[in-house]
Coordinates of C-alpha atoms in Angstrom, one line a residue:
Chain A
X1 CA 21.4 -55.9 78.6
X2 CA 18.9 -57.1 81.4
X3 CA 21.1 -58.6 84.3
X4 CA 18.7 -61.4 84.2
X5 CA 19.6 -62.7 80.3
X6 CA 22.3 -63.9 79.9
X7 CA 24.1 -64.7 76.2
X8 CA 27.5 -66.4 75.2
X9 CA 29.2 -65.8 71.5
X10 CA 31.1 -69.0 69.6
X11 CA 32.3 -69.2 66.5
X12 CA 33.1 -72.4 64.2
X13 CA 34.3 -72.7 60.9
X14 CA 33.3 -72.8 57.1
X15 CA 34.1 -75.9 54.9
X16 CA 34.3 -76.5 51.1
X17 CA 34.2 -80.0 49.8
X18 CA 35.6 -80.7 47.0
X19 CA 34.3 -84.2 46.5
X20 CA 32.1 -86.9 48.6
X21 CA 30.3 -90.4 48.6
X22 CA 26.7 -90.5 50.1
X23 CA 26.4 -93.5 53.1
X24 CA 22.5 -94.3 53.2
X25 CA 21.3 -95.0 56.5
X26 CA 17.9 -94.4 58.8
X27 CA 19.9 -94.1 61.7
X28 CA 20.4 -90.5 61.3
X29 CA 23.2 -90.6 63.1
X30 CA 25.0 -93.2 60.9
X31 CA 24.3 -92.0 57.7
X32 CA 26.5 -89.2 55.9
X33 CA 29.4 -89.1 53.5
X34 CA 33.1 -89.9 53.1
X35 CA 35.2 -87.2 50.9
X36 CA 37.9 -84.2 51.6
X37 CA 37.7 -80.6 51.9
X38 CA 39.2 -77.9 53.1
X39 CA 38.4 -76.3 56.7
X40 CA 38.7 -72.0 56.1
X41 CA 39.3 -69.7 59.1
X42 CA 36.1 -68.1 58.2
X43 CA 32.5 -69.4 59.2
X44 CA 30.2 -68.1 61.2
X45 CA 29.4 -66.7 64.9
X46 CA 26.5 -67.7 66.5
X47 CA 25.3 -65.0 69.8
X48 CA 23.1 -67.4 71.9
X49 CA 20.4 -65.5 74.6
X50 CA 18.3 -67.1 77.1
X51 CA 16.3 -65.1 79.5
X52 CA 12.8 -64.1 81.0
X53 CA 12.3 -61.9 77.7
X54 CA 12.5 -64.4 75.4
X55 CA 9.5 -66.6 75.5
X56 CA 9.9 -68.4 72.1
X57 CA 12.7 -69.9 70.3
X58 CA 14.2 -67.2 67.8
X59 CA 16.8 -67.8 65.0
X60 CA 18.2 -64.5 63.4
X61 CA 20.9 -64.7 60.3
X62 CA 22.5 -61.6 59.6
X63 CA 20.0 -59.8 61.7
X64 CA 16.6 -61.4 59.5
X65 CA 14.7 -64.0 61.1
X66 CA 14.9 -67.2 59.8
X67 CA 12.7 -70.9 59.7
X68 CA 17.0 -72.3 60.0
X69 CA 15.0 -75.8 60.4
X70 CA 19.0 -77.6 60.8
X71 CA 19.6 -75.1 64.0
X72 CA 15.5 -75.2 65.1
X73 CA 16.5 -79.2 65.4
X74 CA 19.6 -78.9 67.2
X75 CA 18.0 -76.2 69.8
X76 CA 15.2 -78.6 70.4
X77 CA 17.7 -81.8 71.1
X78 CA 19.8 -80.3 73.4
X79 CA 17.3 -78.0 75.5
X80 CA 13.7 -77.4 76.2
X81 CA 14.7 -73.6 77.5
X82 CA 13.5 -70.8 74.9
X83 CA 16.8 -68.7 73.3
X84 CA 17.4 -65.9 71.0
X85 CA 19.9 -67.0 68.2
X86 CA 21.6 -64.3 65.9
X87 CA 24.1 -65.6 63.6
X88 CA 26.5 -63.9 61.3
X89 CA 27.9 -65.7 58.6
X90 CA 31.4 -64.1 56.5
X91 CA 31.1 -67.2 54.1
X92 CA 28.2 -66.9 51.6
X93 CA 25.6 -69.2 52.8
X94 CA 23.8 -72.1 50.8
X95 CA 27.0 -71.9 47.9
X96 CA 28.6 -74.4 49.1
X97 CA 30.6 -73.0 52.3
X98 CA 29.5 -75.2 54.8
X99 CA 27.1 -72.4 56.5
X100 CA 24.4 -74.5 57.7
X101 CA 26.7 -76.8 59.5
X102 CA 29.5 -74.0 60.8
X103 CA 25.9 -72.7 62.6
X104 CA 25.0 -75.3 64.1
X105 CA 28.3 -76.5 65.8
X106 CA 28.1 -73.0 66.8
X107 CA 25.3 -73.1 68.1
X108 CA 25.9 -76.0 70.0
X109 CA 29.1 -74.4 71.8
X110 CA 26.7 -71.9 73.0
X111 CA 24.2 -73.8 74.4
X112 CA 26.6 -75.8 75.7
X113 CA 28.1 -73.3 77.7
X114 CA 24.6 -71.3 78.4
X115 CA 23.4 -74.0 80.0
X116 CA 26.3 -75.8 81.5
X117 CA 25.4 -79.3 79.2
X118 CA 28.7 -80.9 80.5
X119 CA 29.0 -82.2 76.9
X120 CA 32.3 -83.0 75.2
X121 CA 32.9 -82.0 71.7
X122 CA 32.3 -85.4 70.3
X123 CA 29.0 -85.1 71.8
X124 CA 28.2 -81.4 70.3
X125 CA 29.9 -82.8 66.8
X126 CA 26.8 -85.7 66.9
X127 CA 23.7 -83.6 67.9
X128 CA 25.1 -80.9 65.5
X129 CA 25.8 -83.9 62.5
X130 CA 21.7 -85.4 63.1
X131 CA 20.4 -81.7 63.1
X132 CA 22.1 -81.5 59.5
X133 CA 21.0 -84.5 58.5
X134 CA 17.0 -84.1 59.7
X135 CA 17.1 -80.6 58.6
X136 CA 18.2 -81.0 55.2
X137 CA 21.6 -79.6 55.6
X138 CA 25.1 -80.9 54.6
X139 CA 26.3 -84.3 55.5
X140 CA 29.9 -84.3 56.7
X141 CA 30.5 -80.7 57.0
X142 CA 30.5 -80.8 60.7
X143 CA 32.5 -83.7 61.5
X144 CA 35.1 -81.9 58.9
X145 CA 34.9 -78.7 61.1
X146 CA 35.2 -79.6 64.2
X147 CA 38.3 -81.6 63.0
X148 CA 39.7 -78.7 61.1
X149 CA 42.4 -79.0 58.9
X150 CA 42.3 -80.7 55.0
X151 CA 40.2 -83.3 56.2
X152 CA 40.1 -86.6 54.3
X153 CA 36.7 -88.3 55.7
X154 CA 36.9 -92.1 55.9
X155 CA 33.9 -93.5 57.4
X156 CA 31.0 -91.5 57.6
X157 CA 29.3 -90.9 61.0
X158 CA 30.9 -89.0 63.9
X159 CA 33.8 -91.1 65.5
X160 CA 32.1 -92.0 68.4
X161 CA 29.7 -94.1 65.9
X162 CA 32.7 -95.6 64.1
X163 CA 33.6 -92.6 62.1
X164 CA 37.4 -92.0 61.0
X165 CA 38.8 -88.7 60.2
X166 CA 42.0 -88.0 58.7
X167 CA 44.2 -84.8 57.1
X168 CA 46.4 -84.2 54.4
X169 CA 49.8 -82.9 56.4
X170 CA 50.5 -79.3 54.8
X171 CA 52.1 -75.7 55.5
X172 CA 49.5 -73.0 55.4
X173 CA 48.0 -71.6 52.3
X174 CA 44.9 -69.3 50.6
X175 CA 42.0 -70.3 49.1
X176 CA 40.2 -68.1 47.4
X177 CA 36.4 -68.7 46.3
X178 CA 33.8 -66.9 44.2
X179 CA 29.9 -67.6 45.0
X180 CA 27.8 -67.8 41.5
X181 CA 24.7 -68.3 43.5
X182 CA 23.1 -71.6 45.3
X183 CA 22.3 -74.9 44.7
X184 CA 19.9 -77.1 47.1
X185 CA 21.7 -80.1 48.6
X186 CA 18.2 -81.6 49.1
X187 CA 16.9 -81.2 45.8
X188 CA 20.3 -82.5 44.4
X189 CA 20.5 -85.6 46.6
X190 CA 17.0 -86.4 46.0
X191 CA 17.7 -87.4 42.5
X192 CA 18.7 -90.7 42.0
X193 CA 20.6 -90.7 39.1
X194 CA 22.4 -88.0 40.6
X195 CA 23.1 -89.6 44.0
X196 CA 24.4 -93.2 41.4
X197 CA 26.7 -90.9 39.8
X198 CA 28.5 -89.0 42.3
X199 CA 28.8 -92.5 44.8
X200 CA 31.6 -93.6 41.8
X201 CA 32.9 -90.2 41.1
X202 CA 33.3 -90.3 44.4
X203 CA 34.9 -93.6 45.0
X204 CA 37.3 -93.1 42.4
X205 CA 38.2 -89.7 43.8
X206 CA 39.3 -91.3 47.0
X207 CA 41.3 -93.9 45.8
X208 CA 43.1 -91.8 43.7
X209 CA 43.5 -89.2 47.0
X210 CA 45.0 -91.9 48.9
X211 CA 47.4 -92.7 46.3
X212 CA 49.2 -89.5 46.7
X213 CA 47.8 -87.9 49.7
X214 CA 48.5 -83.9 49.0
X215 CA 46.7 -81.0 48.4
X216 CA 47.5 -80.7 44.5
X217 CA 46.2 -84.3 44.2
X218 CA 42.8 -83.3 46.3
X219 CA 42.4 -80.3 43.9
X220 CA 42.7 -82.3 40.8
X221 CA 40.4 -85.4 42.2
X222 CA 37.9 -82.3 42.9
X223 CA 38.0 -81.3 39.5
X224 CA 37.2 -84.4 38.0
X225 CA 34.5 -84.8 40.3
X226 CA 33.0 -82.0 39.3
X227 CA 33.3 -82.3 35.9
X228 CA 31.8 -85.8 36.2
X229 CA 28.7 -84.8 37.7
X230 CA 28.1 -82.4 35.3
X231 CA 26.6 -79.9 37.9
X232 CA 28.8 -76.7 37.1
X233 CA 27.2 -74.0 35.8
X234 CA 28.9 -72.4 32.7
X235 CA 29.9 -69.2 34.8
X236 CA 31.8 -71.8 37.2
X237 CA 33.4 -74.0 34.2
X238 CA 34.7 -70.7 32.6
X239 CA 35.9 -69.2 36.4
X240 CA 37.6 -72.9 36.9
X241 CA 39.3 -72.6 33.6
X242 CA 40.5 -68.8 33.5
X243 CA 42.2 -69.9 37.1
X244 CA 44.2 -73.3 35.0
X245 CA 44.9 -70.7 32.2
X246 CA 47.7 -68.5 35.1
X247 CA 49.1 -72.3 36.7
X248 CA 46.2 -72.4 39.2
X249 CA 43.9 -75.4 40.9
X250 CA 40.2 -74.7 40.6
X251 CA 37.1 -76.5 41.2
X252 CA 33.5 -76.2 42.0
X253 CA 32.5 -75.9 46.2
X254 CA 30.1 -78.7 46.8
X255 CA 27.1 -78.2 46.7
X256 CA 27.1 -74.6 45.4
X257 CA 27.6 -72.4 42.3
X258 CA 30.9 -71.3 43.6
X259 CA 34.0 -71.7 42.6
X260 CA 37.3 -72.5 45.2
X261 CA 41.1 -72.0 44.0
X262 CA 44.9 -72.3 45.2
X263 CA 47.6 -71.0 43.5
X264 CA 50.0 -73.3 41.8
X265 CA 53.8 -73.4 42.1
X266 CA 54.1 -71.3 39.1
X267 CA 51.6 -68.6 40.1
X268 CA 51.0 -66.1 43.1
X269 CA 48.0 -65.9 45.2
X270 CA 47.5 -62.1 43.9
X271 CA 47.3 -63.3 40.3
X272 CA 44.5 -66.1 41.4
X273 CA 42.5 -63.6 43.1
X274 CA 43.2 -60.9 40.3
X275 CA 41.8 -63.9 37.4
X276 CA 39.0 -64.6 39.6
X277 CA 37.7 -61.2 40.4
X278 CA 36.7 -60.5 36.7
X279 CA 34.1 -63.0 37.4
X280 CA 32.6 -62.0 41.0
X281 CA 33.3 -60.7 44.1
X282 CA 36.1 -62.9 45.4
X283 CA 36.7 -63.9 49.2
X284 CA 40.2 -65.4 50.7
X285 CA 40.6 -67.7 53.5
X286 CA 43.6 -69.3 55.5
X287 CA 42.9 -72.7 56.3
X288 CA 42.4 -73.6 59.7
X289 CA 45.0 -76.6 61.2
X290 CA 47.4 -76.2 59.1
X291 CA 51.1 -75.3 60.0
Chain B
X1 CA 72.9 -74.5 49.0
X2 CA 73.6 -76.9 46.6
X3 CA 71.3 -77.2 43.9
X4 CA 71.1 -80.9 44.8
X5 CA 70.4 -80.8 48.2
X6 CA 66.8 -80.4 49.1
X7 CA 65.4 -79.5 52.3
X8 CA 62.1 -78.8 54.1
X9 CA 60.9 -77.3 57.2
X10 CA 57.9 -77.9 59.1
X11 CA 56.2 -77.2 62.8
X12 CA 54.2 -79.0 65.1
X13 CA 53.0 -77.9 68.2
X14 CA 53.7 -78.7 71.7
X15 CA 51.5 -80.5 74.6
X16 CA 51.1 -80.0 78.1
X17 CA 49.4 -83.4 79.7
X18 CA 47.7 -82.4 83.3
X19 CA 46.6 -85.9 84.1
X20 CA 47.4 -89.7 82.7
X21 CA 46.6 -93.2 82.8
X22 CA 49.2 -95.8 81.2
X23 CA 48.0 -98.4 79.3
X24 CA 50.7 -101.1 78.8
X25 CA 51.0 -103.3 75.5
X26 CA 53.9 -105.0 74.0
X27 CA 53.2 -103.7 70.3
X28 CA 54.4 -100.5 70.5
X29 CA 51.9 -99.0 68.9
X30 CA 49.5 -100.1 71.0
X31 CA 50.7 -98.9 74.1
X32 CA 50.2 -95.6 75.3
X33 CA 48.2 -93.2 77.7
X34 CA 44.8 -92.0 78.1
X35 CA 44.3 -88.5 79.8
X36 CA 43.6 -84.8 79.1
X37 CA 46.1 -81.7 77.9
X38 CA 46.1 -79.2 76.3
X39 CA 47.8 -78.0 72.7
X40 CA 50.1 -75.3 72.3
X41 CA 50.4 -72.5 69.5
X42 CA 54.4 -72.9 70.5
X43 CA 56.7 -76.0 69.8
X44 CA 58.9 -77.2 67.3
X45 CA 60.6 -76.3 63.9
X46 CA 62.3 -79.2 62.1
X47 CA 64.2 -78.8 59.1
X48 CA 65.1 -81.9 57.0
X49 CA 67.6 -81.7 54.3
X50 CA 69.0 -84.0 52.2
X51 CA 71.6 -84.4 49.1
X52 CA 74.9 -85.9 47.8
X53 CA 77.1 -84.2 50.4
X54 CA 74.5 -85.6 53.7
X55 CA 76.2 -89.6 53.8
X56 CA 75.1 -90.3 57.7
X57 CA 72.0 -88.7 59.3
X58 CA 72.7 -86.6 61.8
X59 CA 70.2 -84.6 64.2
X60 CA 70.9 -81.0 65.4
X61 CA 68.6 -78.8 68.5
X62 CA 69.0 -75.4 68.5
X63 CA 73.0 -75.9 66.8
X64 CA 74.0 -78.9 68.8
X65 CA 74.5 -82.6 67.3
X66 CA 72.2 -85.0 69.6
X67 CA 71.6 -88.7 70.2
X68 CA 67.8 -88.0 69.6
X69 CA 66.5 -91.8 70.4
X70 CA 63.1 -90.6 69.3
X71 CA 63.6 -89.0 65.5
X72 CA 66.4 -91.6 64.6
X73 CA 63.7 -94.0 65.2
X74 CA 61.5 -91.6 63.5
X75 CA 64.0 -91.6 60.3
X76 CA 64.9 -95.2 60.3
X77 CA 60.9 -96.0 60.1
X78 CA 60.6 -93.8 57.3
X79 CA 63.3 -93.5 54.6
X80 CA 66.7 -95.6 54.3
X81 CA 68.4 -92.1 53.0
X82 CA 70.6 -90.2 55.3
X83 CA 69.3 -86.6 56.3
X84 CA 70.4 -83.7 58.2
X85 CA 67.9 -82.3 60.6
X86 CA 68.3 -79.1 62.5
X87 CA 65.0 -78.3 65.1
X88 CA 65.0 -75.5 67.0
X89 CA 62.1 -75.0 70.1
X90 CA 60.0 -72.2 71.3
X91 CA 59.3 -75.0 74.1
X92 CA 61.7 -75.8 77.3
X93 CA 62.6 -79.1 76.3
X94 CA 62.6 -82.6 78.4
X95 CA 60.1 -80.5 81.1
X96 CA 57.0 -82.0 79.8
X97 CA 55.8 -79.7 77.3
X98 CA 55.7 -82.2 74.4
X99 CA 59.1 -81.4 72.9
X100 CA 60.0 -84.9 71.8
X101 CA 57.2 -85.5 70.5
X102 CA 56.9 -82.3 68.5
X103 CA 60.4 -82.9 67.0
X104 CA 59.3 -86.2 65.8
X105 CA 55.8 -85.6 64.1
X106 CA 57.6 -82.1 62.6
X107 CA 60.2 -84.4 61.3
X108 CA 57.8 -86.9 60.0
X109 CA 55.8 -83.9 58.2
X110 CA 59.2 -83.0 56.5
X111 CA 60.0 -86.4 55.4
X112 CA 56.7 -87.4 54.1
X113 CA 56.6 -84.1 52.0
X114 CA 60.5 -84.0 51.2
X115 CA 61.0 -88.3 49.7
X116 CA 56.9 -87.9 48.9
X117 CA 55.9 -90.8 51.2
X118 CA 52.4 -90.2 50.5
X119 CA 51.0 -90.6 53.3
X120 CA 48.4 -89.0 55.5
X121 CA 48.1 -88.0 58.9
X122 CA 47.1 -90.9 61.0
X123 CA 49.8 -92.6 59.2
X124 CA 52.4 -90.3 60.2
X125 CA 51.2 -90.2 63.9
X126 CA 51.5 -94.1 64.3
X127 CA 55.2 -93.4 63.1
X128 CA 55.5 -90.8 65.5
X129 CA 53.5 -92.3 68.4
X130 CA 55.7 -95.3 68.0
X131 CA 59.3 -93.6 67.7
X132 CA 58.3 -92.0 70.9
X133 CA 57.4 -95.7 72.7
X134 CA 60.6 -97.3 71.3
X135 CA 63.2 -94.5 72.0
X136 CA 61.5 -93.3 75.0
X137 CA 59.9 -90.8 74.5
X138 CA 56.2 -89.4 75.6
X139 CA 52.9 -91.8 75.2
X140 CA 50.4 -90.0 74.1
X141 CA 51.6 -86.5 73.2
X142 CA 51.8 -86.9 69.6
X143 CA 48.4 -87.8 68.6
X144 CA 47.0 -84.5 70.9
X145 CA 49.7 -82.8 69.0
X146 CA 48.3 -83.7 66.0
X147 CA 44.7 -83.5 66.5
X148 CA 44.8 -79.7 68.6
X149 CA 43.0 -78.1 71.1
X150 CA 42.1 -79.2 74.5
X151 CA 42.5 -82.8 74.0
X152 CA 40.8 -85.7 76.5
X153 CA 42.6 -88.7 74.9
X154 CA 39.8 -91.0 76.1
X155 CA 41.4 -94.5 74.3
X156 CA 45.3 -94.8 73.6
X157 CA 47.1 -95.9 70.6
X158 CA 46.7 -93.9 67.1
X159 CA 43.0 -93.4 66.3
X160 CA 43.7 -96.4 63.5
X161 CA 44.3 -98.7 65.7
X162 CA 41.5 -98.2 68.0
X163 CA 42.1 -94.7 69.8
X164 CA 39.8 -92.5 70.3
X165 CA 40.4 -88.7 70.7
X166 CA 37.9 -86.3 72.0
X167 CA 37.8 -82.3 73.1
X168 CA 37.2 -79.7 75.6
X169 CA 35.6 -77.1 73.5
X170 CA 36.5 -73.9 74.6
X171 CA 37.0 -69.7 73.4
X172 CA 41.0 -68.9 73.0
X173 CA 42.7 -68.5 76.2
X174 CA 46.7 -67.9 77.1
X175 CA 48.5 -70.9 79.4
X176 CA 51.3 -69.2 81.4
X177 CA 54.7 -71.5 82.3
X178 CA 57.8 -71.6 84.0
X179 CA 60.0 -74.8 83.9
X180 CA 62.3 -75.2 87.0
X181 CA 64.0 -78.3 85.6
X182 CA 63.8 -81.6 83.6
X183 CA 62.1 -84.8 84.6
X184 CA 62.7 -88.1 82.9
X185 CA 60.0 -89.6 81.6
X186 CA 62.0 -93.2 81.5
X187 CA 62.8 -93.0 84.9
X188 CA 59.3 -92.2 86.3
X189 CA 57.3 -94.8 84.3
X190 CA 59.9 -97.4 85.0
X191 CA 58.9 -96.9 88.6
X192 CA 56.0 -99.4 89.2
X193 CA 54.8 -98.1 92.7
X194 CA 54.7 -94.8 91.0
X195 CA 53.0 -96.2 87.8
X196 CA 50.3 -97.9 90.1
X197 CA 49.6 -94.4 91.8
X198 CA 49.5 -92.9 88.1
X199 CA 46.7 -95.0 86.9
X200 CA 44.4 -94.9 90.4
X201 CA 44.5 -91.3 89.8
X202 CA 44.4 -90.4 86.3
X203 CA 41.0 -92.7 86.3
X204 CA 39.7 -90.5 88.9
X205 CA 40.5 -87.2 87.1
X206 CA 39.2 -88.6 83.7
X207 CA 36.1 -89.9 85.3
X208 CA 35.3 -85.9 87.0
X209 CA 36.5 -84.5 84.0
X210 CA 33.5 -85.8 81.9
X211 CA 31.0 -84.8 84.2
X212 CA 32.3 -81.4 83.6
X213 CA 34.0 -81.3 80.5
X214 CA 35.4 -77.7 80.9
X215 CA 39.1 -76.2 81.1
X216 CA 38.7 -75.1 84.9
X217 CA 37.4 -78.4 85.5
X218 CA 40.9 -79.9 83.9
X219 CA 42.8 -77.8 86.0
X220 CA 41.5 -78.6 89.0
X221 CA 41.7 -82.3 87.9
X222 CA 45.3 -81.7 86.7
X223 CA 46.1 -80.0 90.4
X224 CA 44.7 -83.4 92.3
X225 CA 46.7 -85.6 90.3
X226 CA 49.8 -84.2 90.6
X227 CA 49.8 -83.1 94.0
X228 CA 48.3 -86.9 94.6
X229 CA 51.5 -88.5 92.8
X230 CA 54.1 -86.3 95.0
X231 CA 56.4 -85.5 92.0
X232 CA 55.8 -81.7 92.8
X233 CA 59.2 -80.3 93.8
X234 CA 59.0 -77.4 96.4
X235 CA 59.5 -74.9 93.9
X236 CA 57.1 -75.9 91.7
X237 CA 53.9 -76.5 94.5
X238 CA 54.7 -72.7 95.9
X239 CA 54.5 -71.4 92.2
X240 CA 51.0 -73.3 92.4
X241 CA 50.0 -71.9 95.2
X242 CA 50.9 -68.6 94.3
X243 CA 48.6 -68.6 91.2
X244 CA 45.9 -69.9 93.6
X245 CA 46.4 -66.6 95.7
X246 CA 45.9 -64.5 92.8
X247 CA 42.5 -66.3 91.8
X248 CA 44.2 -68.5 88.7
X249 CA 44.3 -71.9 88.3
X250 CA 47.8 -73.9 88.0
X251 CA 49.1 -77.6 88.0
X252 CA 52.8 -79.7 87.5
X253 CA 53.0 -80.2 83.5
X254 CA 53.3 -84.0 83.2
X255 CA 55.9 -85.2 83.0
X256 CA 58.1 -82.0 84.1
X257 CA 59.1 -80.0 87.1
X258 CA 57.2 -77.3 85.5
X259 CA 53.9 -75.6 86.3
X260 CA 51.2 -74.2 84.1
X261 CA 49.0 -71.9 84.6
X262 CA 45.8 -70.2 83.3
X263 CA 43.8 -66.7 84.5
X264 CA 40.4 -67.4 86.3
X265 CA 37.5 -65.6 86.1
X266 CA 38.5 -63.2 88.7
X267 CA 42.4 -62.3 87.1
X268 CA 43.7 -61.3 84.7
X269 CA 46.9 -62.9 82.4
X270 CA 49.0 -60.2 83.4
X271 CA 48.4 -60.7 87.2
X272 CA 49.3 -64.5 86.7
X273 CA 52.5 -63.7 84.4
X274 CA 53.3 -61.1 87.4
X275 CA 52.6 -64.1 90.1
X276 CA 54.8 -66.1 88.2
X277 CA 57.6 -64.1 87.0
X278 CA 59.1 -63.9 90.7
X279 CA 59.4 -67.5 90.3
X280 CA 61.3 -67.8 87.1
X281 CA 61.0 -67.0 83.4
X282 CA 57.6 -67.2 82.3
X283 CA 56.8 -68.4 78.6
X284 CA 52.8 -67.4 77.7
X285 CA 51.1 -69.7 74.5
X286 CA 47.7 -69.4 73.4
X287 CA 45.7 -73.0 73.2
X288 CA 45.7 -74.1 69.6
X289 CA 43.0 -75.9 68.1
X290 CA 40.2 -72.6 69.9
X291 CA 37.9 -70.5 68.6

């Protein structure tokens, strides 16, 4: 590499949710959602560059270039200098996996770095969350993974805004996930009916969470949720239920055609993965911050 | 064992705090510290049992029966059973590595899960944090503990109750130890001319570290404050300076006679583990909570 350029590497995390409530606001800032999900040990690297070469903001995804308007916004709020961005995502990206926000914390580590921002991770967490939110990405996915953990999201917003994060306390375990194909988070939450409907699934969801705070509990809430918004494709309802049929938890990543699973107490994670992989290709993740 | 009895085992990580501020309040809860430190992948394994034959509870480390101020707080918060704990640390304990604090938010994991408390998190930290107030305990360690990774704890108290927790964000690196002896938290903090020299100086590290919110800025932060409060023993400022002379970075883990230690950009681990091993035994931990 020129010894003028210069390029750092970060990496930040995928994240399923398994069900949310949508917080309205213009501020983007303050609006976003309240839910739980799980925080994987997978995600995505981001390979910043910056140097006399590269004369024009550049965002590369698995080696294609890309419009990535959520990362364009974030590059544009926290420096004016041109930079080379090559990302490479082991989560399937736009199914539900939390790509578009594990970028673009990443991304923000690396600029931070590259240009010596002085900014905490609070600070990244926000400029990350309002590129999501202008660019038409998720809406809690990176408060949830810079938290890590099972993270149970309280009040929307980061927490310097009044945000409150929490976790489900739990030893370490496998999820394992199947990706049907994508679903559009904007076109879904531009539909109002939708949007009514998933605001009490939602609500319901979380009260019933925080009644028995465990990761059985978040599993079956996520079900419900699913099945209540009536989004799940039959591939996924028929993945979902071969997984119940062996003792398993299933329910459908949001907002994707995908499918994420644990293993019950009856059942082995082989026999999950073995019931899933008669329906796609399946991918396994440890989840990050637990114990 | 006895198909009655039921036990479970949990871990939670220890802390090293480089610099503090105390911030006095009569609820418990309340009071607390504000400063930076970092989390380690190290700390402590509690196992909570319980059953007909357990009538008293009774606290175990590493095979011997202790007094334990801390966790019988801990219990006597949380359950009206008897149990029989038994932790065991990969952390010098009483040296300021966050051992107490560890025990009790491990302990607090196993009881939650093992009487099916249901609660979360936060809820389990304010237990914690306050167990660790009341029987003397750290002030601040166990909400870093919980949260992970290089933490600035830039408001005290549990993050319900006001506190706010914020990060150094960082790649993985190793921190490098030797404890020379025990310091008593009780003692030091009941000192008010020393209490007074805490909180001038932990204001000035917190106030550089956010210029330059990075781990070599938190070291040499850490460094200032501890050589500004004179608690350094001999022992532990020529292990300091040592590291210096190799090109790493090192400080007094607070509140411990104990140093840390990290590689700078010019050494390597190995050189500091060298530097340091002439000194004493040197325990290594990656940071937890790092990408």
């Amino acid at each position: 590499m020129d010894p003028k350029q210069k390029c750092v590497t970060c990496f930040a995390p995928g994240h399923i949710t398994g069900f949310f409530t949508i917080h309205e606001n213009d501020d983007p800032a303050l609006k976003g959602t309240t839910g739980c999900g799980v925080v994987l040990n997978r995600g995505v690297t981001a390979k910043v560059g910056v140097g006399p070469d590269i004369t024009e903001t550049e965002i590369f995804l698995s080696g294609s270039r890309k419009q990535a308007p959520v990362t364009s916004h974030l590059v544009a709020s926290l420096t004016c200098e041109p930079v080379r961005i090559e990302s490479h995502a082991d989560i399937p990206v736009g199914c539900g996996f939390g790509a578009s926000g594990a970028g673009a914390l990443a991304t923000s580590y690396c600029l931070n770095d590259l240009f010596s921002l002085g900014l905490t991770q609070n600070e990244l967490v926000e400029a990350a969350h309002i590129a999501e939110v202008v660019g038409g990405g998720g809406l809690g996915d990176v408060e949830a993974q810079a938290h890590g953990g099972i993270v149970i999201r309280k009040r929307p917003a980061p927490i310097t805004k009044g945000g409150l994060l929490d976790r489900i306390v739990s030893s370490s375990f496998s999820v394992h996930c199947v990706a049907l194909g994508k679903l559009s988070t904007k076109t879904t939450l531009d539909d109002s009916s939708m949007t009514g409907k998933i605001n009490i699934a939602g609500k319901t969801a979380m009260n019933n969470l925080l009644q028995n705070p465990t990761i059985e509990e978040f599993m079956r809430q996520s079900r419900s949720f699913s099945f209540e918004l009536g989004l799940l494709s039959k591939g996924a309802k028929d993945i979902i239920e071969a997984v119940e049929n062996v003792g398993g938890f299933a329910s459908q990543a949001m907002l994707g055609d995908a499918v994420f699973a644990i293993a019950g107490p009856e059942c082995t994670d082989a026999v999950i993965r073995d019931t899933m992989s008669e329906f796609g290709t399946v991918f396994s993740s440890t989840i990050a911050g637990t114990y």
